[in-house]
Backbone as numpy.savetxt, mean C-alpha at the origin, in Angstrom:
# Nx Ny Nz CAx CAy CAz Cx Cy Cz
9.82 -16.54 -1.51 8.78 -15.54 -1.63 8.43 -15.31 -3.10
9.24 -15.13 -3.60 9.36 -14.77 -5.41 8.60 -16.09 -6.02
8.85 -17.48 -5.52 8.56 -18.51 -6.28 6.71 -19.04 -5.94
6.70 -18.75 -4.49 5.08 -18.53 -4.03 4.52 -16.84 -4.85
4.77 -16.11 -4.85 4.02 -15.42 -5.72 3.84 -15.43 -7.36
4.97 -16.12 -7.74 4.93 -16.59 -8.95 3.62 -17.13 -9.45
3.61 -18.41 -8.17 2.57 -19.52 -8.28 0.90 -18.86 -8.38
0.93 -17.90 -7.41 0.08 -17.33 -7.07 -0.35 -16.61 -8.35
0.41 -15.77 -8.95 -0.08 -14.82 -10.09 -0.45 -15.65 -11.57
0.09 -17.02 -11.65 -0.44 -18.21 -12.43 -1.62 -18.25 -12.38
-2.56 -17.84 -11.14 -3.96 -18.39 -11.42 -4.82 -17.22 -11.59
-4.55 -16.15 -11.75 -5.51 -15.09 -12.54 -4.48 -13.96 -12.69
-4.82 -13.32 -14.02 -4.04 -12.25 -14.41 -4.04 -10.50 -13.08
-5.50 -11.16 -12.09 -5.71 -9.79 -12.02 -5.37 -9.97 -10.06
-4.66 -10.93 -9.81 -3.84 -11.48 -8.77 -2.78 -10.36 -8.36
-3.01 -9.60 -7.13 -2.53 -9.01 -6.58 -1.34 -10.16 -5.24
-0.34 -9.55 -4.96 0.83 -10.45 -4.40 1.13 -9.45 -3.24
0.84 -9.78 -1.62 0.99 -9.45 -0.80 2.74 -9.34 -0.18
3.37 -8.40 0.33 4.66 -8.48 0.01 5.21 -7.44 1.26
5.39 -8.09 2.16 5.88 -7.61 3.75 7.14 -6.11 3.21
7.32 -5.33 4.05 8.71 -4.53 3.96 9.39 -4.99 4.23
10.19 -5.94 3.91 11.36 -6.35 4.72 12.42 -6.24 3.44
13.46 -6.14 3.90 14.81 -5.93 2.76 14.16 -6.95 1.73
14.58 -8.63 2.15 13.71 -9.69 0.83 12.49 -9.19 0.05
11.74 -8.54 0.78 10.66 -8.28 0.17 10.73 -7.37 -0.79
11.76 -5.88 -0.56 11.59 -5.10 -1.82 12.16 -5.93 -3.25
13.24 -7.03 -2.78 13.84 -7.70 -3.88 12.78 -8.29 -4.30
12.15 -9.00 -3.72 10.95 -9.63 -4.32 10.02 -8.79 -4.91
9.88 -7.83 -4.57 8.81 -6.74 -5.33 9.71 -6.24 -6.54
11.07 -6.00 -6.77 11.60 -5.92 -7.75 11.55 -6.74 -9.02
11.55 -7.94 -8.70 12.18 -9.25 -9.45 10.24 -9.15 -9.95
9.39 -9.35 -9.29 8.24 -9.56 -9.82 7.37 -8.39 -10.39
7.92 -7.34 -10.24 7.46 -6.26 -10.96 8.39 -6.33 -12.28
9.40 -6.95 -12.82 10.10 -7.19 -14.00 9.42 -8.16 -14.48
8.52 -9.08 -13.82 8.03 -10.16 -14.21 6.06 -9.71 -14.54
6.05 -8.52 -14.29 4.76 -8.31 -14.77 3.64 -8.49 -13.61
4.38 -8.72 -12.43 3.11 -9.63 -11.44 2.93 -8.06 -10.53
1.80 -8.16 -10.17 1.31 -6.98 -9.32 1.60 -7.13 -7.66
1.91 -6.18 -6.74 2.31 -6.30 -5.53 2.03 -5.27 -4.39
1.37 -5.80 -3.33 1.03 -4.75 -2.78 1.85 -4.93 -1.24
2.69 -3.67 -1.33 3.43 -4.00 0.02 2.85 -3.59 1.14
3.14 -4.03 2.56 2.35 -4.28 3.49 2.92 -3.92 4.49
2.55 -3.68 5.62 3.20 -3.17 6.78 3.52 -1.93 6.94
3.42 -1.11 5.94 4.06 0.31 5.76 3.97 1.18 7.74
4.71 1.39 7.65 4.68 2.52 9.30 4.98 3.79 8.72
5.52 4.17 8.01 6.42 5.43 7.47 6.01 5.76 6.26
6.48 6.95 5.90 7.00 7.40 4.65 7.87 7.11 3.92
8.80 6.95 4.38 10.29 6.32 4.13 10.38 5.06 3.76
9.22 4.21 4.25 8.60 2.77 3.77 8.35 2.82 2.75
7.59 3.70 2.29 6.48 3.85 1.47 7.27 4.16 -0.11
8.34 4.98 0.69 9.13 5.55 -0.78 10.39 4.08 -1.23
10.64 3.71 -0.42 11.19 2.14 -0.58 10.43 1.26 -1.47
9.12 1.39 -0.99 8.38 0.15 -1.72 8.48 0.96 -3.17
7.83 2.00 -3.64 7.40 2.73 -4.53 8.96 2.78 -5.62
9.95 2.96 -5.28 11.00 2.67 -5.84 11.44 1.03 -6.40
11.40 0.43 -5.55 11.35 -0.97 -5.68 10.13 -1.49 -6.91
9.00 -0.69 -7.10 8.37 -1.04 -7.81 6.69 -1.87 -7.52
6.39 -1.39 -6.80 5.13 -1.90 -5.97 3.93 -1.31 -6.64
3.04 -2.23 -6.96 1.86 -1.41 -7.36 1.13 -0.91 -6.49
0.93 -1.35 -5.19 0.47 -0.67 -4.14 1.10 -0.82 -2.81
0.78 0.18 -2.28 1.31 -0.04 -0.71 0.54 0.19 0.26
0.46 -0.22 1.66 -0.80 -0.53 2.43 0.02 0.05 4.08
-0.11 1.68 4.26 0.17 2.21 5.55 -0.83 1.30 6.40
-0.61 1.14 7.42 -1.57 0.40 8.84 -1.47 1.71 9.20
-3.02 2.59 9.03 -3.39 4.09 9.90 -3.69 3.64 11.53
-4.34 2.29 11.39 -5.33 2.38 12.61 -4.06 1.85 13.40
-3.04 0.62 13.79 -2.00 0.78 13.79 -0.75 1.96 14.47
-1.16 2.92 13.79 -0.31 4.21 14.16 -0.89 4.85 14.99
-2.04 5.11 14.80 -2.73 5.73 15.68 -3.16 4.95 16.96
-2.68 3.72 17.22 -2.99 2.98 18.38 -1.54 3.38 19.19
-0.70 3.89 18.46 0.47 4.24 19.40 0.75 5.50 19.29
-0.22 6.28 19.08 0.08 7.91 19.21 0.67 8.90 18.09
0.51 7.99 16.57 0.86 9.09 15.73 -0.35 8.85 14.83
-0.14 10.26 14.14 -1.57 9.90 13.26 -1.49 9.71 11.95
-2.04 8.53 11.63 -1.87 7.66 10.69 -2.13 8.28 9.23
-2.77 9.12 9.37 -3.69 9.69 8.13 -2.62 11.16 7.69
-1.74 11.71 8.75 -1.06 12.35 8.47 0.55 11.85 7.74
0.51 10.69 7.88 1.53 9.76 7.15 0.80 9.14 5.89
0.13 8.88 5.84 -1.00 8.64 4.60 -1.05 9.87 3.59
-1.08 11.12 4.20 -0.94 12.40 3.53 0.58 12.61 2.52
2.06 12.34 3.77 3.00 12.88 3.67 3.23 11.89 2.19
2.68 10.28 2.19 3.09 9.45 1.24 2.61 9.65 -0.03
1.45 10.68 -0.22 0.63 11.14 -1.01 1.64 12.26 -2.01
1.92 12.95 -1.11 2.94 14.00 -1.13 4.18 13.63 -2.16
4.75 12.46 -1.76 6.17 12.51 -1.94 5.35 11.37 -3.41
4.82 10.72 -3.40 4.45 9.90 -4.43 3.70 11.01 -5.97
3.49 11.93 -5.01 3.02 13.36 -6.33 4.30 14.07 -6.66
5.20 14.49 -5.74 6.21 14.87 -6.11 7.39 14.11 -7.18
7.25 13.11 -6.78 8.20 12.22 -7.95 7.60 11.07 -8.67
6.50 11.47 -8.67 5.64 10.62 -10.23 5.54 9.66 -9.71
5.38 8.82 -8.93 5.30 7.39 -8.69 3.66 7.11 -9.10
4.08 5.88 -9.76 2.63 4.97 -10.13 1.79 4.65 -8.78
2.76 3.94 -7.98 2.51 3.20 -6.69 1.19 3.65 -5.72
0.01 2.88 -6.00 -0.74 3.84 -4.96 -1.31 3.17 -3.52
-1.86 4.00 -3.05 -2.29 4.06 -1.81 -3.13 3.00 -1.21
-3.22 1.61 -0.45 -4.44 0.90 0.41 -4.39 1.34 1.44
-5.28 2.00 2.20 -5.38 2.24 3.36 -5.19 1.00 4.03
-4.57 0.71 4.76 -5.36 -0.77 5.67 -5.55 -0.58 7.37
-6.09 -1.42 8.10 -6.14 -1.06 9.86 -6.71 -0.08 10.03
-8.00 0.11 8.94 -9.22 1.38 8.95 -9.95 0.95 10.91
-10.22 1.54 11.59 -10.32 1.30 13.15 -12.21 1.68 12.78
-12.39 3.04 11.75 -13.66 3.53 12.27 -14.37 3.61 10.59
-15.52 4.18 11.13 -15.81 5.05 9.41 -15.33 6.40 9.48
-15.31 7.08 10.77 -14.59 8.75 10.99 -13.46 8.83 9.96
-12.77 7.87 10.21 -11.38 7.66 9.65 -11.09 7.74 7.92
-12.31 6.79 7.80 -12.43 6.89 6.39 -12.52 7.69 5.65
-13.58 8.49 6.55 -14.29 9.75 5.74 -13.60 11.01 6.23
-12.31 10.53 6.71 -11.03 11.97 6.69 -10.65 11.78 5.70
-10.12 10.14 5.89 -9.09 10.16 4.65 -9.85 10.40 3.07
-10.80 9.95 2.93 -11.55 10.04 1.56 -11.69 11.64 1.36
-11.67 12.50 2.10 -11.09 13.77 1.82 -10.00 14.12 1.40
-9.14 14.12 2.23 -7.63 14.03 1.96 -7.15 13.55 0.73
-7.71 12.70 0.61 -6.93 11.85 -0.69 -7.88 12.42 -2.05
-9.03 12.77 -1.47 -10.20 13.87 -3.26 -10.02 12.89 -4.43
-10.34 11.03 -3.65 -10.44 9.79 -4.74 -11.73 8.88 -3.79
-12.21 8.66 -4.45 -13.42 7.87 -4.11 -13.15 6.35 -4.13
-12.27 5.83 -4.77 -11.08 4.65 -5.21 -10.99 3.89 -4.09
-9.72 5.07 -3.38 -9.73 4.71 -2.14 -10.86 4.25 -1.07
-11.45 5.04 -0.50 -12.96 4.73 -0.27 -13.57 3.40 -0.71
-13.62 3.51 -1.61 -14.41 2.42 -2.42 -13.49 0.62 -1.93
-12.31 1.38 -1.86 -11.46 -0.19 -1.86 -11.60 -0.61 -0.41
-11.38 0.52 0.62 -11.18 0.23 1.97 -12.68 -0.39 2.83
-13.40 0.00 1.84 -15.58 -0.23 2.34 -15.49 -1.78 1.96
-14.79 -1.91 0.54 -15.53 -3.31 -0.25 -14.37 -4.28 0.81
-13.07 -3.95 1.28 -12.46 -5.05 2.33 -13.18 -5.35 3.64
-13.82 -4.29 4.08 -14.13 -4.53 5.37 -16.03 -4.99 5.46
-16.53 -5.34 4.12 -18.00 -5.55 3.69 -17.73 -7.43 4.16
């Protein structure tokens, strides 16, 4: 994983590195955040994910809202709590929405979050 994202961040400085939660993966988000390479972890379900990746060193992390909310929790309220705990202890690490389902959705969360960033990132993926 470490040696494919390596490769990967070789061909432009501004190369973001997709990077599953899995135990390997925070090592890998470790080892390549010492190495300067940018990483956005993926899969997030939790908070507790979220604060894993963010420790480990992730430049971004990517809750699946639509995802959560396909099995009865709401996604945007875990999107909140990660907001929370990432303000509470300074973390750089920020927020991709990903598994946006609607525009409703969007335009909760683009409240919630009082960043247009966001917004802006989750419109230009799904354009």
């Amino acid at each position: 994983m470490v040696k494919e994202a390596e490769d990967l961040a070789k061909i432009h400085e501004n190369i973001v590195v997709k990077i599953p939660i899995i135990e390997e993966g925070l090592k890998a988000v470790k080892r390549l955040t010492a190495a300067g390479i940018k990483t956005n972890v993926t899969l997030i379900f939790s908070p507790g994910q979220a604060l894993l990746a963010a420790k480990a060193g992730a430049t971004y992390v990517s809750p699946f809202v639509g995802r959560l909310d396909d099995i009865s929790h709401n996604g945007l309220d875990i999107v909140a709590d990660i907001q929370t705990i990432y303000k509470n202890y300074d973390f750089d690490t920020e927020i991709i929405v990903a598994s946006i389902r609607n525009l409703f959705m969007l335009s909760k969360q683009h409240s919630s979050a009082r960043t247009s960033r966001l917004s802006h990132t989750a419109l230009s993926a799904s354009s």
